XYZ file of C-alpha atoms in Angstrom:
514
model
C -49.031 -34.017 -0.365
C -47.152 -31.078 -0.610
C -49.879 -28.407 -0.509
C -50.864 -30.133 2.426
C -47.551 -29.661 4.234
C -47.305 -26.154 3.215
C -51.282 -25.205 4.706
C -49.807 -27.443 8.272
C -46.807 -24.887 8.376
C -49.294 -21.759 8.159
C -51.672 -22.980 10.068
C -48.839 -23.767 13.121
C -47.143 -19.741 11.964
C -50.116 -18.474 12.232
C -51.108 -20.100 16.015
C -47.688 -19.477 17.556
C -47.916 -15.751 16.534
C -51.236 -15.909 18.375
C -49.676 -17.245 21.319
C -47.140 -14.850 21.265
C -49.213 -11.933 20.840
C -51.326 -13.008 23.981
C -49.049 -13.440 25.881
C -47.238 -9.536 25.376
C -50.836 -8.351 25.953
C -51.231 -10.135 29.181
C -47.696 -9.241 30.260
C -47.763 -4.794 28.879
C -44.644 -2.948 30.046
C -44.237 -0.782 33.093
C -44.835 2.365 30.880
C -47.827 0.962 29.001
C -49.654 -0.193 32.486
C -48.481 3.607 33.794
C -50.026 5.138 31.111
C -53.243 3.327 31.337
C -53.480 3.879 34.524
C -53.433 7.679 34.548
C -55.657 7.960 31.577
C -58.183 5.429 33.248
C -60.030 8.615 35.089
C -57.959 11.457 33.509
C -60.040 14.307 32.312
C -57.605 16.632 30.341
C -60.081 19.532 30.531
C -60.094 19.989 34.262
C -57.283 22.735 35.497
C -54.704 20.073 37.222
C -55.037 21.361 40.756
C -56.648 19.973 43.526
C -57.998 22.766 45.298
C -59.710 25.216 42.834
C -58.269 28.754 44.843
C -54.862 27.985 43.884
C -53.594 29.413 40.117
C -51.449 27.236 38.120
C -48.294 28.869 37.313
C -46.880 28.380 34.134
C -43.574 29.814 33.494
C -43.113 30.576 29.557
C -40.017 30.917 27.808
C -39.169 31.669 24.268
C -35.771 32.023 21.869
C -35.669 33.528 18.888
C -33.986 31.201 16.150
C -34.933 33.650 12.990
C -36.393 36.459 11.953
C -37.757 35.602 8.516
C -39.741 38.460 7.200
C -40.330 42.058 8.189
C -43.350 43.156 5.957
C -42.945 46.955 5.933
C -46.539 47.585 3.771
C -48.652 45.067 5.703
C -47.015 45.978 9.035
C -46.038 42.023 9.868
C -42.982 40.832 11.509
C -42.629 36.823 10.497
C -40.055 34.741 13.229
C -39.116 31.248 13.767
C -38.355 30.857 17.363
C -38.769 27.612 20.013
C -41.582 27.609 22.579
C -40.500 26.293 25.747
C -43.477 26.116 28.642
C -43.104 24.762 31.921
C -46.356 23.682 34.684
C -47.394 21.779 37.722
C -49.900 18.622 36.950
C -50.896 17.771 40.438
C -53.152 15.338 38.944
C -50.987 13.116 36.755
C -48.070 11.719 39.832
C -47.523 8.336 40.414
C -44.557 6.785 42.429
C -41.633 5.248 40.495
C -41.134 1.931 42.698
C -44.992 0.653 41.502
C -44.175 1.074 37.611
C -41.001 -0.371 37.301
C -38.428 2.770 37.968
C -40.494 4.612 35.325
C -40.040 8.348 35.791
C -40.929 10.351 32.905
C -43.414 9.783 30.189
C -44.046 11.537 26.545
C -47.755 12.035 26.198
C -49.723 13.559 22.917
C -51.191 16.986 24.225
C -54.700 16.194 22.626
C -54.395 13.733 26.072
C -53.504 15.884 28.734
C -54.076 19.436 30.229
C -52.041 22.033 28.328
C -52.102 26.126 29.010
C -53.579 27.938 26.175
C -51.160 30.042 25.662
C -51.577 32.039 22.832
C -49.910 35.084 20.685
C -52.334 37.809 21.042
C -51.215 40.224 18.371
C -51.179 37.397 15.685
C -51.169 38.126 12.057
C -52.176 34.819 10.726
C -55.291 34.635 8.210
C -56.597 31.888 10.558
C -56.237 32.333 14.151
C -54.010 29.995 15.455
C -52.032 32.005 17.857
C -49.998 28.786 19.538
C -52.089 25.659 20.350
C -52.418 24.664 16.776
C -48.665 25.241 15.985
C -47.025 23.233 18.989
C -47.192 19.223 17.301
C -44.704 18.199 19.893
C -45.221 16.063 22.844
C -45.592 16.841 26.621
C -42.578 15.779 29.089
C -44.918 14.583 32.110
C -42.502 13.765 35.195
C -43.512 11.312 38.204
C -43.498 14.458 40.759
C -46.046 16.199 38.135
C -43.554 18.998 36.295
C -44.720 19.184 32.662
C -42.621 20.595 30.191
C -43.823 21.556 26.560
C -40.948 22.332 23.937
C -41.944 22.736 20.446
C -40.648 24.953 17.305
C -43.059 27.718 16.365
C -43.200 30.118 13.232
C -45.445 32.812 14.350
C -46.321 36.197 12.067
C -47.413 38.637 14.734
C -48.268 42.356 14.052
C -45.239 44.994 14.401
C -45.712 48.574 13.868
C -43.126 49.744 11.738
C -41.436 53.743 11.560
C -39.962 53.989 8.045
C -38.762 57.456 9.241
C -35.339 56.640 8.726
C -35.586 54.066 5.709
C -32.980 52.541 4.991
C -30.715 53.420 8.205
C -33.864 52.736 10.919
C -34.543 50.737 13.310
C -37.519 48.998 15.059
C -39.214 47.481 18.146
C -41.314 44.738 17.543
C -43.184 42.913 20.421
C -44.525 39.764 20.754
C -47.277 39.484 23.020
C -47.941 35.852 24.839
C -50.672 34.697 27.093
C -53.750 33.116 28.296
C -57.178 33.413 26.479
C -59.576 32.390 28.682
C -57.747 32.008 32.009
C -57.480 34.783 34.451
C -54.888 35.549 36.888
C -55.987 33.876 39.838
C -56.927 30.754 37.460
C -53.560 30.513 35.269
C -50.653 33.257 36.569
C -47.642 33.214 33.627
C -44.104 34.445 34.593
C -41.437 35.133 31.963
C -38.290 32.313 31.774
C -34.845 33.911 33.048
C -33.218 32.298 29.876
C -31.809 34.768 27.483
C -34.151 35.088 24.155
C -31.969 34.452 21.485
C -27.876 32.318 21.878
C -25.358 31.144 19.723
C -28.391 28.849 17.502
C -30.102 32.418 15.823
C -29.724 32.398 12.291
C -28.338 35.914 10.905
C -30.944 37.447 8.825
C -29.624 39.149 5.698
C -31.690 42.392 5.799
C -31.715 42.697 9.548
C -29.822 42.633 12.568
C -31.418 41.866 15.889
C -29.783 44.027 18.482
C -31.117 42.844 21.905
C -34.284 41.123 22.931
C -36.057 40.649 26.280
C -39.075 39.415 28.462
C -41.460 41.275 30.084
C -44.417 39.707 32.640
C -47.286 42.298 32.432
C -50.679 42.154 34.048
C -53.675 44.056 32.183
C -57.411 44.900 32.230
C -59.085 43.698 29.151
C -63.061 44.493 28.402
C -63.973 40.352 28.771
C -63.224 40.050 32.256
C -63.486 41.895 35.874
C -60.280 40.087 36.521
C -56.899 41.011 35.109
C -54.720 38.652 32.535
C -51.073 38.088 33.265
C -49.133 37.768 29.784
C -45.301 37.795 28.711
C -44.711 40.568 26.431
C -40.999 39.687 24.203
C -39.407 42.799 22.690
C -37.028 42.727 20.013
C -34.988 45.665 18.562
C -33.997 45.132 15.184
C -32.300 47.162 12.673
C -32.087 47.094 9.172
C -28.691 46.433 7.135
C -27.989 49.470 4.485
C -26.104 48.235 2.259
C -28.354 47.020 0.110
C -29.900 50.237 -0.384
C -26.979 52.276 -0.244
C -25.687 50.841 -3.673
C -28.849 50.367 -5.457
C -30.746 53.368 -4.648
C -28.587 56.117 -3.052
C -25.238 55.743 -5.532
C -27.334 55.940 -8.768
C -28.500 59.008 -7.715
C -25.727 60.780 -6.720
C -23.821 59.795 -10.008
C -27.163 61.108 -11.947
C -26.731 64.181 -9.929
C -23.438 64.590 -10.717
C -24.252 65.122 -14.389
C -25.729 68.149 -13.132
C -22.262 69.021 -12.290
C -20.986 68.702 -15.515
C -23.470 70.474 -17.476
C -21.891 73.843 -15.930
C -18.475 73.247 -17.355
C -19.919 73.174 -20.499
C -19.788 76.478 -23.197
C -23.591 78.220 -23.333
C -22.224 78.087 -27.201
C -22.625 74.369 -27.593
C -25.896 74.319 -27.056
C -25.967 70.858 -25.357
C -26.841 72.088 -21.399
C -30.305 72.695 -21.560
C -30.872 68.632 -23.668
C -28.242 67.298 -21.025
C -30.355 68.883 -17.694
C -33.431 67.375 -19.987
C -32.192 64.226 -19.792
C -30.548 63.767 -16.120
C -34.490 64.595 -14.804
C -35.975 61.937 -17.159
C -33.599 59.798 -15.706
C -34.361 60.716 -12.243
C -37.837 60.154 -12.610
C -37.241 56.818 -14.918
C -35.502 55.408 -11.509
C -37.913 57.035 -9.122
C -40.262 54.192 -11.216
C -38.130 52.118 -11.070
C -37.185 52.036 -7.174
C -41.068 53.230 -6.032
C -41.845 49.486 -5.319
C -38.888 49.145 -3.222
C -39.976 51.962 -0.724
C -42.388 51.306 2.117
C -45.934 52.513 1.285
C -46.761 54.898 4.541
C -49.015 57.441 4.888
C -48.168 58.585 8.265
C -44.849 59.288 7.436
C -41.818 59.979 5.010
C -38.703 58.232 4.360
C -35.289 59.795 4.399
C -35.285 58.138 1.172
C -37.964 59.725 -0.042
C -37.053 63.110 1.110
C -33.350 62.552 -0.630
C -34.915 61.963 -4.144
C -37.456 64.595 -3.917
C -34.781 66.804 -3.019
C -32.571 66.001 -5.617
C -35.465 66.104 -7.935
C -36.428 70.052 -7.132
C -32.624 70.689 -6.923
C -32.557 69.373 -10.786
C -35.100 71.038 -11.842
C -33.707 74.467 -9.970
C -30.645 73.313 -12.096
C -32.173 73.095 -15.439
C -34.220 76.685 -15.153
C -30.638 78.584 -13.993
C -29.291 77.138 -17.369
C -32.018 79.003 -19.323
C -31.829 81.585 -17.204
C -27.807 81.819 -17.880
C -28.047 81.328 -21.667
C -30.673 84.226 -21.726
C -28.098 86.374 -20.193
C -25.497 84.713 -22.364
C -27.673 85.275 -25.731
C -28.578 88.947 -24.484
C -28.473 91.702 -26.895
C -27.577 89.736 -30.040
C -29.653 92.007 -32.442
C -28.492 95.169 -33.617
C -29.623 97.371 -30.949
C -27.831 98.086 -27.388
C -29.489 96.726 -23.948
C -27.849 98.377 -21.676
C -27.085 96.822 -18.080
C -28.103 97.999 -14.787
C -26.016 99.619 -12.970
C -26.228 97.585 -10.021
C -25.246 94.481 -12.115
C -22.112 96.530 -13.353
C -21.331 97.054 -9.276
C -22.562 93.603 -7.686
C -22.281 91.218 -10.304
C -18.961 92.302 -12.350
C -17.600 94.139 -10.129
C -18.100 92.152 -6.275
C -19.326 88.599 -7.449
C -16.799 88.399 -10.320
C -13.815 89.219 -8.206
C -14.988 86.408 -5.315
C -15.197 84.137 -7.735
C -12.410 84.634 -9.763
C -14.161 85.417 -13.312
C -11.856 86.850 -15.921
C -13.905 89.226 -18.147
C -14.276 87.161 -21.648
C -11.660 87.670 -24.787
C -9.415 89.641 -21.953
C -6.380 87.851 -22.700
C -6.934 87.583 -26.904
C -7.058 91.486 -26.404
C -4.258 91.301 -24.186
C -2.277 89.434 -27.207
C -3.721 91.195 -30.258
C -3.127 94.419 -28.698
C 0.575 93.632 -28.239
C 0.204 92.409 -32.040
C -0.712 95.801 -33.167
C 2.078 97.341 -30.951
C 4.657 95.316 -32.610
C 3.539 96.019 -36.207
C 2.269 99.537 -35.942
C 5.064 100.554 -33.855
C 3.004 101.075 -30.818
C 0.808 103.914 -32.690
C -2.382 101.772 -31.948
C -5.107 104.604 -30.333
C -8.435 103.085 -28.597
C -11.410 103.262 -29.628
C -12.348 106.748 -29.232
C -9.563 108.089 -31.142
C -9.666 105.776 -34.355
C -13.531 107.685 -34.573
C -12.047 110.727 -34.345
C -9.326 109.744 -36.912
C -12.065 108.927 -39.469
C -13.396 112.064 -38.578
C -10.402 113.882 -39.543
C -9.714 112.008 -42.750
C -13.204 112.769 -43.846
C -12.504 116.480 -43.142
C -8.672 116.420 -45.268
C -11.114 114.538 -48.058
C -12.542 117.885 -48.720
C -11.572 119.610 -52.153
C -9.944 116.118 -53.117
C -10.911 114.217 -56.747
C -14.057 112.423 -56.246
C -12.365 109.652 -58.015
C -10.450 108.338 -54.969
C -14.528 107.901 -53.081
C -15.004 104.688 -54.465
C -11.192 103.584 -53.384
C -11.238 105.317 -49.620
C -14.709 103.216 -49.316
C -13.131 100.004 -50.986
C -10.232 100.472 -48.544
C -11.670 101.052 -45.553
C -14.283 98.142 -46.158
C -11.494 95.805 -46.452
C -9.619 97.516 -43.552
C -12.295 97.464 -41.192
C -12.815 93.417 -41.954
C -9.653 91.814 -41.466
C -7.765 94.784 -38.940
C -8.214 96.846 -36.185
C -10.121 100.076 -36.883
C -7.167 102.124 -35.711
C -4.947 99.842 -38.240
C -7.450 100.782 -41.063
C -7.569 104.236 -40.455
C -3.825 104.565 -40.491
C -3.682 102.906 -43.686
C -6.139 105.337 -45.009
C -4.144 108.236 -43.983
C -0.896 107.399 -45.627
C -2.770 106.377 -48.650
C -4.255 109.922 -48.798
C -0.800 111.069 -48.087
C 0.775 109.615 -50.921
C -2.069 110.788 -53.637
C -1.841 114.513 -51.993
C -0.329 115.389 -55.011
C -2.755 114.274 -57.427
C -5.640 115.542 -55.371
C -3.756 118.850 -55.781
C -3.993 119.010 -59.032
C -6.766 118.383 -59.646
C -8.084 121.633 -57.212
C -11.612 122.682 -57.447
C -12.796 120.503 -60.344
C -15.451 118.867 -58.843
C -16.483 120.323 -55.735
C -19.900 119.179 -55.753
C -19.206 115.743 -54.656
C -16.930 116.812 -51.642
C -19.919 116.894 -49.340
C -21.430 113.640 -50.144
C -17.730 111.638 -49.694
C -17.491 113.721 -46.571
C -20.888 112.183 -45.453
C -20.494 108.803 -46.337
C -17.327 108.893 -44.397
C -19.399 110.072 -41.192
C -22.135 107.628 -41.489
C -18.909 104.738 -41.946
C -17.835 106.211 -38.641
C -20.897 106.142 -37.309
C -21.256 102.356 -37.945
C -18.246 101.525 -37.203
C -19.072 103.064 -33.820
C -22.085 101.176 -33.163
C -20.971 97.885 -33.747
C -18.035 98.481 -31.460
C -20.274 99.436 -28.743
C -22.810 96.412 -29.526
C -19.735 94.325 -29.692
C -18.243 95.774 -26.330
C -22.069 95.467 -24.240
C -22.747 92.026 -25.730
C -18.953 90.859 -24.121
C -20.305 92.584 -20.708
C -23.228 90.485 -20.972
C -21.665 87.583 -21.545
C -19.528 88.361 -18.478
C -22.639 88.508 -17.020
C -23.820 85.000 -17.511
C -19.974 83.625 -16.988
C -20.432 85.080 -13.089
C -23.772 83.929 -12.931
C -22.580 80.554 -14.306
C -20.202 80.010 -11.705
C -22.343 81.052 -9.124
C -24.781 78.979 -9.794
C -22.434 76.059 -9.866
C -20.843 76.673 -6.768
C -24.622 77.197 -5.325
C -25.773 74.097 -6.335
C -22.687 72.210 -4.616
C -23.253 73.986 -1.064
C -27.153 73.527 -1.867
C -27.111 69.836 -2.554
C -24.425 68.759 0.812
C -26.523 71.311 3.308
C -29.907 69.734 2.066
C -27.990 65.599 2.498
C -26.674 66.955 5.911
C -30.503 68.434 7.227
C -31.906 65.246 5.649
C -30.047 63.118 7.866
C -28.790 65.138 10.724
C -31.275 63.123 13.237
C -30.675 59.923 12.027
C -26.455 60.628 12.670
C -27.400 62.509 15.582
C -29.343 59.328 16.580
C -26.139 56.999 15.642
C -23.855 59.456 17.637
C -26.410 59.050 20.986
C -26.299 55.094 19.869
């Protein structure tokens, strides 16, 4: 018996939910028997006018809520913003006493008349410039306003000036309005509410500085009649900072390598490896940075310029090294390159003066000379005179014992090595004074070797004098490369801030005017 009371109970469920169900479809709501009603002999492809020679004006309005993406390669400006689009349906009215006090509906748009309203300079693979992106519903009031508010993320076209990458800025446009409707069919005027509030999202690349709305009416090749669309522009700029650190301050501190390699000696040998190295750098982070530049063939980033400028300005670096430790390594052999004259007037005479260039070894001559002073009792003659002094000793040599030629050359070799010549040739002199006596004695025993001590004695002098004058031009050369050293250093300082300041003089002459 007790399946049998269980099948009664579904069976009498089952029959009251009938009832029930009848009984809502004979009785619908007010907004249900609306509804049905309008759609009874609604066509949503007729224009919703009744008399064909008046347009339907449909005032569009738009607010940017984000700017996602600004492709600089592909030219692309990606933005989330809200759509908000406002018509007269003269066909769809009803009066609010009939239906129950009903005075606005929500219909799907597939039901109704819509504008097609649609983003003309769309960058979407598949064209879907606005119809296919609004998935809200219409607002459809009893007096026959429509209003259509839906979210939108639209990738429209932009074209972008990477003049001044990273400190530029750019005007994008977004261009909205009918496709198939002319003017006097479908007439679109722009909203008077601003384009972006208090609800944008801050992007974290770019700042939006001001955005407006344009209505614009335009010729197209289609149609003998004109199209009325509402263009929105938008000025954005790009934030720096990014840039700045990652690509700007790694190059300056690689150029400032450069810097050092003048403060270092021509005899370490380390400036011409340390230039070497500072360029591969350069050009390891040109590599490394290429894919963050914007690819543009029409024109040249400030960025760019900067780095190819600081690349030539390396290189022009590295070849006045060489050039310096040429001039530094001038004249090392045992012959005598003379210098110009007008290097002895502009170079060490104007240029070192400007710059302040002390002529090399000046002050260990300064301090050896007083040296010399102090032990020789100030007897110390230059240059010129210690020749002459081994002149005259080789002359007193004459009709002297041959024996003391191997000791005057012993002594004067040792001399020559560790003291001043003027020192040795002193030292020879007394030492001839004190064996005057035994060369006296000795008189005219051996006469036939006074000439050749006499000549070795010149051709000593004669050395002597040679390497003093290679020793004297290869200091003046060196003094040459010192000047040019500094020169160059303070050169490529003035070089490197005038070619930043020309790089960017528009874009802060642009900023100032901002």
């Amino acid at each position: 018996m007790a399946p049998l009371h269980r099948s009664r109970s579904l069976l009498i469920t089952m029959a009251t939910f009938s009832l029930l169900t009848s009984a809502r479809a004979a009785n619908p709501s007010a907004e249900q028997v609306l509804i049905s009603t309008l759609m009874r002999t609604y066509n949503r492809n007729a224009r919703p006018v009744f008399d064909r020679k008046r347009a339907t004006n449909v005032t569009f309005g738009l607010e940017v809520v984000q700017l996602v993406n600004v492709d600089d390669r592909n030219q692309m400006l990606t933005t989330n913003v809200w759509v908000r689009q406002r018509w007269r349906n003269e066909l769809l009215t009803w009066k609010v006493g009939k239906y129950n006090g009903v005075k606005t509906i929500r219909m799907d748009p597939n039901l109704v008349w819509i504008p097609d309203v649609v983003l003309y300079n769309s960058a979407d693979s598949v064209f879907s410039g606005g119809l296919d992106k609004y998935k809200t519903r219409v607002i459809i009031e009893n007096d026959g306003r429509n209003a259509w508010y839906s979210p939108a993320s639209f990738r429209s076209t932009c074209n972008i000036d990477v003049t001044y990458f990273p400190f530029d800025e750019q005007t994008c446009t977004m261009k909205f309005g009918s496709w198939t409707f002319v003017v006097t069919d479908l007439d679109i005027e722009a909203e008077t509410s601003p384009t972006f509030s208090d609800k944008y999202v801050k992007s974290a690349e770019w700042d939006l500085i001001k955005a407006s709305k344009k209505r614009n009416v335009e010729f197209y090749e289609c149609c003998k009649i004109p199209l009325a669309d509402v263009t929105i522009e938008m000025v954005i700029r790009r934030k720096p900072l990014f840039y700045a650190f990652n690509l700007i301050t790694p190059c300056m501190i690689m150029l400032s390598m450069i810097l050092l390699g003048f403060f270092l000696p021509p005899e370490s040998g380390e400036r011409i490896t340390l230039s070497i190295t500072v360029l591969l750098a350069m050009a390891v982070f040109l590599q490394l940075v290429a894919e963050t530049l914007p690819r543009n063939s029409e024109t040249i980033p400030l960025l760019g310029k900067f780095y190819i400028t600081i690349m030539v300005e390396i290189s022009v670096s590295l070849m006045s090294t060489c050039w310096v430790l040429n001039i530094h390594h001038r004249n090392s052999g045992r012959s005598i390159v003379k210098i110009p004259v007008w290097v002895e007037i502009f170079v060490l005479g104007w240029l070192a003066n400007i710059l302040c260039v002390r002529k090399p070894g000046a002050q260990n001559d300064e301090s050896s000379l007083v040296e010399k002073q102090e032990n020789d009792g100030g007897n110390c003659d230059d240059d010129d005179n210690s020749e002459v002094q081994v002149r005259v000793a080789s002359q007193e040599l004459n009709g002297r014992n041959t024996s003391m030629n191997g000791e005057a050359h012993a002594l004067l070799s040792m001399n020559h090595k560790k003291t001043p010549k003027c020192r040795s040739i002193t030292q020879i002199q007394k030492r001839l004074s004190q064996q005057n006596g035994v060369t006296k004695i000795s008189g005219d025993k051996e006469k036939g070797t006074e000439n050749s001590f006499a000549q070795d004695l010149a051709v000593l002098a004669e050395h002597t004098k040679l390497n003093r004058e290679i020793e004297q031009n290869q200091k003046k050369w060196k003094h040459v490369a010192m000047v040019m050293d500094r020169f160059f250093f303070w050169f490529f300082i003035i070089t490197v801030l005038i070619s930043t300041l020309l790089i960017f003089k528009e874009k802060i002459r642009q900023g100032r005017n901002g």
